[in-house]
Structures are given as structure tokens and as C-alpha cells.
XYZ file of C-alpha atoms in Angstrom:
485
model
C -36.556 7.074 6.920
C -34.343 6.761 3.845
C -33.960 3.383 2.223
C -32.806 4.449 -1.253
C -29.273 3.168 -0.829
C -30.635 -0.348 -0.411
C -32.547 -0.288 -3.680
C -30.290 -2.672 -5.569
C -29.534 -5.124 -2.781
C -32.973 -5.988 -1.499
C -33.262 -9.199 -3.467
C -29.849 -10.454 -2.332
C -30.113 -10.084 1.423
C -30.598 -13.814 1.980
C -26.970 -14.393 1.017
C -25.792 -17.654 -0.584
C -28.460 -19.873 -2.020
C -30.510 -17.164 -3.756
C -31.166 -18.214 -7.324
C -31.525 -15.832 -10.222
C -34.088 -17.402 -12.575
C -33.732 -16.344 -16.194
C -36.514 -16.136 -18.714
C -35.408 -19.484 -20.253
C -33.725 -21.755 -17.760
C -32.590 -25.171 -19.071
C -32.609 -26.528 -15.509
C -36.340 -25.916 -15.129
C -38.337 -28.922 -16.399
C -41.002 -28.206 -18.975
C -44.548 -28.188 -17.631
C -47.245 -28.731 -20.221
C -49.983 -27.357 -17.968
C -51.231 -23.851 -18.662
C -49.793 -20.986 -16.546
C -53.141 -20.676 -14.750
C -53.107 -24.346 -13.737
C -49.486 -24.103 -12.575
C -50.292 -21.022 -10.527
C -53.334 -22.595 -8.881
C -51.233 -25.628 -7.987
C -48.563 -23.393 -6.473
C -51.188 -21.437 -4.532
C -52.590 -24.625 -3.005
C -49.076 -25.732 -2.064
C -48.358 -22.388 -0.393
C -51.674 -22.356 1.461
C -51.132 -25.851 2.855
C -47.689 -24.974 4.189
C -47.965 -21.303 5.218
C -51.494 -20.782 6.533
C -51.763 -23.586 9.141
C -48.561 -22.710 11.020
C -49.074 -18.924 10.905
C -52.743 -19.161 11.894
C -51.921 -21.401 14.843
C -49.130 -19.047 15.888
C -51.536 -16.105 15.862
C -54.089 -18.132 17.798
C -51.601 -18.600 20.623
C -50.216 -15.084 20.243
C -53.669 -13.739 20.919
C -54.316 -16.209 23.718
C -51.059 -15.159 25.367
C -51.798 -11.436 25.176
C -55.493 -11.607 26.120
C -55.693 -14.350 28.761
C -55.377 -11.785 31.537
C -59.114 -11.180 31.252
C -59.778 -14.852 32.024
C -57.107 -14.984 34.735
C -58.773 -12.025 36.439
C -61.869 -14.116 37.133
C -59.701 -16.972 38.418
C -58.155 -15.046 41.305
C -55.037 -13.385 39.861
C -55.699 -9.948 41.459
C -56.117 -11.484 44.902
C -52.958 -13.598 44.663
C -50.550 -11.107 43.058
C -52.048 -7.611 43.119
C -53.150 -7.430 46.740
C -56.822 -7.676 45.803
C -56.674 -4.594 43.532
C -60.073 -3.198 44.641
C -60.032 -0.366 42.080
C -58.731 -2.439 39.147
C -55.985 0.110 38.407
C -53.083 -2.321 38.863
C -54.735 -4.834 36.540
C -55.185 -2.099 33.933
C -51.466 -1.283 34.049
C -50.454 -4.939 33.748
C -52.759 -5.303 30.763
C -51.487 -2.155 29.017
C -47.784 -2.924 29.682
C -47.849 -5.281 26.696
C -48.582 -2.388 24.347
C -45.722 -0.166 25.549
C -42.979 -2.328 24.030
C -45.263 -3.506 21.216
C -45.714 0.064 19.993
C -42.100 1.171 20.430
C -40.534 -1.830 18.714
C -42.971 -2.771 15.949
C -41.537 -0.378 13.350
C -37.812 -1.186 13.810
C -38.504 -4.907 14.124
C -40.608 -5.045 10.938
C -37.930 -3.194 8.954
C -35.182 -5.416 10.397
C -37.167 -8.549 9.541
C -36.533 -7.827 5.834
C -32.860 -8.674 6.318
C -33.377 -12.082 7.936
C -34.843 -15.373 6.834
C -38.582 -15.141 7.700
C -38.538 -18.722 8.933
C -35.920 -17.919 11.564
C -37.326 -14.497 12.451
C -40.908 -15.656 12.998
C -39.917 -18.922 14.689
C -37.559 -17.288 17.198
C -40.096 -14.576 17.966
C -42.672 -17.235 18.853
C -40.262 -19.154 21.074
C -39.346 -16.069 23.078
C -42.876 -14.738 23.541
C -43.965 -18.241 24.594
C -41.271 -18.181 27.289
C -42.516 -14.773 28.482
C -46.098 -16.021 28.579
C -45.348 -19.137 30.600
C -43.198 -17.085 32.988
C -46.343 -15.208 34.041
C -47.379 -18.401 35.848
C -44.447 -17.863 38.239
C -45.317 -14.239 39.084
C -45.713 -13.303 42.746
C -45.669 -9.505 42.537
C -46.959 -6.680 40.368
C -43.387 -6.142 39.110
C -43.080 -9.774 37.997
C -46.218 -9.469 35.906
C -45.118 -6.160 34.395
C -41.731 -7.571 33.305
C -43.355 -10.615 31.717
C -45.917 -8.494 29.869
C -43.239 -6.089 28.598
C -41.277 -9.063 27.268
C -44.411 -10.476 25.674
C -45.016 -7.179 23.875
C -41.404 -7.091 22.677
C -41.451 -10.435 20.905
C -45.017 -10.192 19.594
C -43.962 -6.873 18.028
C -41.311 -8.798 16.100
C -43.987 -11.243 14.935
C -47.039 -9.170 13.952
C -45.684 -6.742 11.354
C -43.290 -9.321 9.919
C -46.118 -11.749 9.174
C -48.232 -9.177 7.315
C -45.137 -8.289 5.270
C -44.420 -11.989 4.738
C -47.864 -12.536 3.194
C -47.014 -9.955 0.514
C -44.053 -12.121 -0.559
C -46.319 -14.955 -1.698
C -49.823 -13.592 -2.316
C -51.167 -11.075 -4.825
C -53.511 -8.206 -3.992
C -56.557 -10.307 -5.004
C -55.530 -13.083 -2.599
C -53.962 -11.258 0.308
C -57.138 -9.989 1.957
C -58.618 -13.441 2.432
C -55.327 -14.902 3.696
C -54.780 -12.094 6.187
C -58.385 -12.578 7.276
C -57.771 -16.293 7.840
C -54.719 -15.359 9.892
C -56.323 -12.554 11.876
C -59.541 -14.566 12.211
C -57.696 -16.810 14.608
C -57.739 -13.906 17.070
C -61.501 -14.430 17.237
C -60.934 -18.184 17.432
C -58.530 -17.476 20.312
C -61.280 -15.587 22.138
C -63.646 -18.541 21.786
C -60.952 -21.134 22.484
C -59.706 -19.154 25.491
C -63.207 -19.100 26.942
C -63.448 -22.887 26.676
C -60.015 -23.393 28.239
C -60.737 -20.960 31.073
C -64.094 -22.627 31.751
C -62.431 -26.046 31.943
C -59.571 -24.869 34.141
C -62.062 -23.167 36.475
C -63.270 -26.648 37.437
C -59.838 -28.263 37.820
C -58.646 -28.973 41.359
C -54.838 -28.719 41.484
C -52.109 -27.731 43.914
C -51.511 -24.494 41.992
C -53.874 -21.613 41.348
C -56.115 -21.971 38.303
C -54.763 -18.808 36.697
C -51.187 -20.117 36.923
C -52.260 -23.320 35.174
C -53.965 -21.183 32.514
C -50.723 -19.359 31.667
C -48.780 -22.638 31.530
C -51.272 -24.404 29.264
C -51.607 -21.475 26.852
C -47.921 -20.483 26.749
C -46.206 -23.848 26.304
C -47.704 -24.706 22.858
C -46.341 -21.402 21.521
C -42.776 -22.532 22.233
C -43.397 -25.842 20.453
C -44.960 -24.110 17.449
C -42.002 -21.728 17.254
C -39.617 -24.686 17.097
C -41.756 -26.288 14.385
C -41.769 -23.028 12.433
C -37.960 -23.071 12.264
C -38.164 -26.219 10.147
C -41.282 -25.955 7.978
C -42.016 -22.280 7.180
C -40.728 -21.260 3.710
C -38.202 -18.419 3.468
C -38.330 -15.760 0.756
C -39.646 -16.890 -2.674
C -36.321 -16.434 -4.478
C -34.334 -18.601 -2.053
C -36.648 -21.122 -0.381
C -35.911 -24.808 -0.914
C -39.599 -25.561 -0.327
C -40.287 -24.611 -3.971
C -38.828 -26.071 -7.129
C -36.948 -23.793 -9.523
C -40.037 -23.557 -11.762
C -42.240 -22.727 -8.765
C -39.798 -20.077 -7.577
C -40.031 -18.392 -10.966
C -43.834 -18.314 -10.749
C -43.737 -17.118 -7.132
C -41.401 -14.226 -7.983
C -43.605 -13.135 -10.893
C -46.658 -13.254 -8.591
C -44.823 -11.194 -5.997
C -44.240 -8.503 -8.628
C -47.802 -8.541 -9.984
C -49.594 -5.266 -9.378
C -46.620 -3.975 -7.372
C -42.879 -4.446 -7.432
C -40.967 -5.821 -4.479
C -38.101 -3.340 -4.800
C -37.495 -0.539 -2.362
C -39.732 2.464 -2.862
C -40.439 5.969 -1.660
C -40.864 7.017 1.949
C -44.347 6.712 3.388
C -46.726 9.503 2.451
C -47.905 10.853 5.748
C -51.499 11.859 5.112
C -52.918 8.436 4.241
C -50.790 6.656 6.815
C -52.032 8.916 9.587
C -55.672 8.630 8.513
C -55.116 4.873 8.599
C -53.572 5.292 12.045
C -56.698 7.102 13.286
C -58.886 4.264 11.998
C -56.624 1.675 13.596
C -56.564 3.662 16.851
C -60.332 3.419 17.180
C -60.454 -0.242 16.217
C -57.689 -1.266 18.605
C -59.249 0.647 21.480
C -62.394 -1.441 21.050
C -60.411 -4.650 20.500
C -58.226 -4.239 23.596
C -61.329 -3.504 25.645
C -62.954 -6.707 24.417
C -59.911 -8.903 24.969
C -59.354 -7.871 28.580
C -62.836 -7.047 29.798
C -65.451 -9.087 27.893
C -65.560 -11.781 30.622
C -65.951 -9.021 33.220
C -68.658 -7.232 31.201
C -70.620 -10.478 30.748
C -70.129 -11.145 34.457
C -71.987 -7.904 35.245
C -75.067 -9.411 33.546
C -75.575 -11.655 36.572
C -73.574 -14.745 35.606
C -71.091 -16.594 37.806
C -67.418 -16.401 36.877
C -67.241 -19.856 35.260
C -70.383 -19.250 33.193
C -69.132 -15.787 32.192
C -65.979 -17.461 30.796
C -68.085 -19.886 28.760
C -70.465 -17.204 27.461
C -67.579 -15.380 25.765
C -67.338 -18.248 23.255
C -70.392 -17.579 20.982
C -69.602 -13.875 20.334
C -66.041 -14.735 19.332
C -67.127 -17.667 17.160
C -69.622 -15.423 15.357
C -66.919 -12.778 14.879
C -64.642 -15.317 13.205
C -67.371 -16.315 10.749
C -68.287 -12.711 9.893
C -64.600 -11.872 9.417
C -64.193 -14.688 6.883
C -67.287 -13.628 4.931
C -66.403 -9.929 4.772
C -62.766 -10.557 3.848
C -63.650 -13.078 1.131
C -66.194 -10.618 -0.259
C -63.655 -7.783 -0.208
C -61.179 -9.875 -2.204
C -63.792 -10.901 -4.753
C -65.142 -7.368 -5.162
C -61.745 -5.654 -4.682
C -63.174 -3.118 -2.240
C -62.196 -2.564 1.378
C -63.328 0.901 2.464
C -67.124 0.532 2.072
C -67.095 -2.790 3.917
C -64.915 -1.264 6.648
C -67.460 1.545 7.054
C -70.229 -1.031 7.506
C -68.386 -3.247 9.985
C -67.180 -0.312 12.119
C -70.736 1.005 12.245
C -71.993 -2.401 13.383
C -69.470 -2.397 16.254
C -70.488 1.156 17.166
C -74.151 0.083 17.229
C -73.296 -2.714 19.668
C -71.744 -0.286 22.143
C -74.705 2.074 21.769
C -77.063 -0.781 22.710
C -74.999 -1.452 25.856
C -75.360 2.237 26.710
C -79.064 2.521 25.938
C -80.339 -0.790 27.332
C -78.925 -1.097 30.868
C -81.288 -3.754 32.250
C -82.378 -6.194 29.506
C -79.578 -8.714 29.826
C -80.470 -10.799 26.768
C -80.368 -7.687 24.576
C -77.057 -6.615 26.133
C -75.578 -10.041 25.498
C -76.741 -9.813 21.873
C -74.918 -6.479 21.615
C -71.623 -8.231 22.371
C -72.086 -10.204 19.121
C -72.315 -6.940 17.175
C -69.229 -5.547 18.933
C -67.021 -8.600 18.366
C -68.172 -9.123 14.758
C -67.804 -5.472 13.814
C -64.440 -4.961 15.507
C -62.669 -8.111 14.330
C -63.958 -7.781 10.756
C -62.845 -4.154 10.633
C -59.290 -4.915 11.711
C -59.002 -7.787 9.216
C -60.162 -5.491 6.396
C -57.854 -2.703 7.540
C -54.743 -4.896 7.502
C -55.517 -6.198 4.011
C -56.332 -2.684 2.742
C -53.018 -1.118 3.662
C -50.972 -4.188 2.811
C -51.593 -3.476 -0.880
C -52.167 0.276 -0.960
C -48.739 1.160 0.428
C -47.347 0.152 -2.964
C -43.817 -1.192 -2.455
C -42.120 -3.609 -0.110
C -40.298 -0.913 1.809
C -43.416 1.209 2.229
C -45.126 -1.864 3.623
C -42.164 -2.627 5.883
C -42.233 0.940 7.278
C -45.888 1.861 6.799
C -47.643 -1.201 8.254
C -45.923 -0.933 11.650
C -46.199 2.880 11.557
C -49.977 2.983 11.308
C -50.031 -0.118 13.520
C -48.041 1.683 16.220
C -50.412 4.653 16.083
C -53.315 2.241 16.351
C -51.872 0.321 19.288
C -51.908 3.525 21.342
C -55.665 3.022 21.194
C -55.129 -0.370 22.799
C -53.455 1.340 25.779
C -56.506 3.580 26.121
C -58.805 0.571 25.817
C -56.942 -1.141 28.657
C -57.968 1.660 31.041
C -61.596 2.196 30.019
C -63.225 -0.240 32.429
C -62.082 0.328 36.029
C -64.063 -1.703 38.545
C -65.233 1.514 40.196
C -67.361 2.272 37.079
C -69.042 -1.138 36.935
C -71.494 -2.506 36.167
C -72.652 0.364 33.912
C -69.228 1.265 32.432
C -70.821 4.269 30.756
C -67.521 6.032 30.083
C -65.879 2.996 28.464
C -68.840 2.217 26.233
C -69.156 5.864 25.150
C -65.482 6.197 24.210
C -65.457 2.906 22.294
C -68.634 3.771 20.364
C -67.320 7.225 19.480
C -63.985 5.909 18.231
C -65.640 3.238 16.079
C -67.846 5.934 14.540
C -64.714 8.017 13.875
C -63.067 4.980 12.266
C -66.080 4.538 9.954
C -65.992 8.207 8.951
C -62.240 8.146 8.227
C -62.590 4.910 6.236
C -65.262 6.565 4.091
C -63.050 9.588 3.410
C -60.027 7.413 2.649
C -61.996 5.198 0.268
C -63.273 8.240 -1.628
C -59.722 9.597 -1.814
C -58.398 6.323 -3.269
C -61.197 6.239 -5.849
C -60.508 9.808 -6.956
C -56.780 9.050 -7.305
C -57.580 6.006 -9.461
C -59.939 7.998 -11.683
C -57.346 10.737 -12.127
C -54.650 8.243 -13.153
C -57.026 6.440 -15.537
C -57.751 9.753 -17.252
C -54.081 10.708 -17.389
C -52.408 7.379 -18.214
C -55.232 5.034 -19.272
C -56.406 1.896 -17.490
C -53.593 -0.599 -16.785
C -53.771 -4.370 -17.177
C -54.321 -5.663 -13.610
C -51.993 -8.634 -14.257
C -49.052 -6.536 -15.440
C -46.063 -5.896 -13.188
C -45.963 -2.320 -11.934
C -42.537 -0.797 -11.331
C -42.838 0.871 -7.934
C -39.091 1.002 -7.252
C -38.983 4.791 -7.528
C -42.508 6.103 -6.945
C -44.119 3.273 -4.902
C -47.898 3.870 -4.811
C -47.437 7.031 -6.925
C -46.303 5.028 -9.970
C -48.513 5.852 -13.001
C -49.670 2.229 -13.466
C -50.387 1.613 -9.781
C -54.035 1.568 -8.681
C -55.341 1.614 -5.118
C -57.917 -0.809 -3.783
C -60.668 1.623 -2.683
């Protein structure tokens, strides 16, 4: 993919209204506070405006893609899939989301660079909310497949664009925690979805409980998308949310450690190793999202109680994700923590394999699986968001390794056919093996990044971490660029 001819126009794609801020601008009022105080004030302002709306959007994005697992226990297969005694039709409906998600994530993320993020993200949310609520009207297998394909299409436009959007406003020492806050709402969605499903299970209405579930979880997404159109800031150089002085600070922060200009094409080796890691993590994640209620149900609990018992593992996962991501930002390491969290998830699956009858131990293993898997994906997203170097490498590289990883989600959607329950030996074995592979690849990648940094320190000397690094030509291969190991 060649982006070189765009090198000099990237900053001007927002059209009229983009301000060029000079070093001394008479229109910018003097601020007697120190630069550090001004920057902290700007960071608080950004956090208050950006994080709440994006975190809520991801909460409902994850509810909308994963509520099939709850709907399964509320009678969806019997009403729409002819009973589906083998579970194969349900598996295909679940995996349909990932077909369009994988195919469209790369082109959509690259295209998102040329549009106002506020409009791009807001419209994406509105359209996937419409697809989600339309699942409540499904009467056939085909109806469900069409709705899920549409859901995957518009969530593909959302996911990669948001990770790229974070790099517009946050530096490498801040991005990991913010992405963790954002992705952590996937774990919150798991807990929240369990509560909603448990409550709906006890509602007596004229429509099926699973139809009500899709309506209640899809409608807020449309409303949030409309809200996003009005309150989410655009790019730093053009947004009216910031003053001229704040825009100047935001642009300098955007260029700290990396430059926002267009850079070199993605280097394949590291991207594909990242894709292997993401493949294993997403296989485990997709399995959890669709089948955790079913797996807990095999421990002897009724359907309603199985819905409720999914809440504590997800809540724990959200807490562990916050702690690991905050620690990774403070310590500026990702790989070693990713090795640890992937190993924890692997251990959880091994307990499910090795302890088939002690239900309290098996339930405890689900805490290890959710905590390890969610923390690993949060760390992985933050890791590559910086290490790709330039804005274009992020725009192409994030969805590229993401697309490779989402193929694992398709596999995860087919690992737990009802014919293999309640043991699910094959599914647990595959998930454990892939998490172990992810840990091994993360270790190798971390060592590789460290060796590259050492080599550049010896050749060019240690750079000032607060200096701007020109990555417009060499991206992550620029002499002053350093990887987060």
C-alpha cells in the first residue's frame, strides 16, 4: 500500500477551518502557567470529553456483538433456528459478524483519516445500532445472518478508527491507559450484559425475551451515535472544542515521540507476529463472549442463574485490565506483562481441562480466563498503537494485524458445538494452546524490540523522550524512534 503521494496533504484533509498555529501567534492569549500545568489542564479537558462517549460506545458495541450468547439461553435457537440441536447454525450466525469485520477493517480505518472523526465514529454507531435492533425482528436464519453481517460492517468502521483517534490526542505514555479504559468496557459489557439478560429472563411480555434483549441493547447505541455527532472533538488542528492555545499544545503532543505525517509501509515481520498473538487472543475472546453463559450452564446452573454468574468474572477482568494497563504505562513495558496475562488465561483453560467435576474450581478458572484474555488484548492494542511509528503505519497496521487476529474469532465461534458439551475438551485445548502461543510470540517480540532499541542507542545515542521524532520518511525505523518493549 503506497501512501507517499499523500505525505504533504495529511494535515489539510479536514478542509476549511484548519488553523496553522505559528510559533508566536498574537491571537493566542498569554498563559502564565508553566507548560506542564497547561498540558495537565488540557489532558483533563480531553479525558472528560473523549473518554466517556467512546467508552460508552464500546460498551454497547460489545453488547451488540456478544449478546447472542445470552439470547441463546432465552430461546433464540428454538424460535428462529428450528431448535438447532447441533449448535452449528448458531455458530455460523455468531461468526458472520467477523466476516465483514475482517474484510472491511483495513480499508475503513485508512478511509477514516480523510473524514472528521466525529462524523465517522458517530455515523458508524448509528448504523450498527440499527443492525443490532433489527435482529429483534428476525424470523429466519437468513434474517439473522444479514443483520450480523451489517453489524460487522459498521463495527469495523468504528474499532480501528477509534484506536487511531486516540493517537491524535494522547502520547505514548498516556495511550495505553486510555485504550485500556476504552477496551475495559468490553469486560464491563460482559458483566452488564449478564445483569440485563438475568433481568429480562424474568420479564413477562408479549414478545420473546431474546427479542426484547436486542431492542434494549441496540437502541442506546443509536442515541449515543447521535450524541457523538455533536460532542466528540475532531482532529486537534481543526476542532472548535479547543482554544487556539490548546490546539497548539495538542499538536505538539501529537508529534511527541512520533510524527503524525505519513510514513513507510508496514514492515511485515512484526505485524504478522502481532497478528499471530492477536489471533490467539481473539479466539479465546470470541469463545468467551458467545459461550461463557453456556459453559457456566454446564456446571449445573439454571439458565437465569448462568446469566447472572457471568457477571463476577467480567467485573474482575475489567479491574485486572485497568491495573495491568496503568502499570504498563508507568513502567513503559508491554511485552512482559502480555506474556504474564496470556499465561494466566492459558492456565484457566488448563484447569477446565484437568478438573472436570469440581464445579467451584471450574468456575474459578473462568476468572483466570476472562482476566488474562481481556488484559492481554488491552495491552496488545496499546503496544502496537505506538510501535508502528507513524500515523499511516497505524492506519494500515492496526487493522492489518487486527484483521489477522479476528480470523481467530471465527475459529473461536466454532469451538463449542453442543455435541461436545459439557466437557468441550477440543475447545478448551485449542484456546489454551493459542494463548500459550501468544505468550511465546509476545516474549520474542519484546526481546526483538529491546535489541533494536539497544542497537540504536549504541549507534545514535539515547534520544530525549520528549523530543519530536520525524517519522515522515522512515516511520519506526527513524534513528531517534524507540520501541516500547
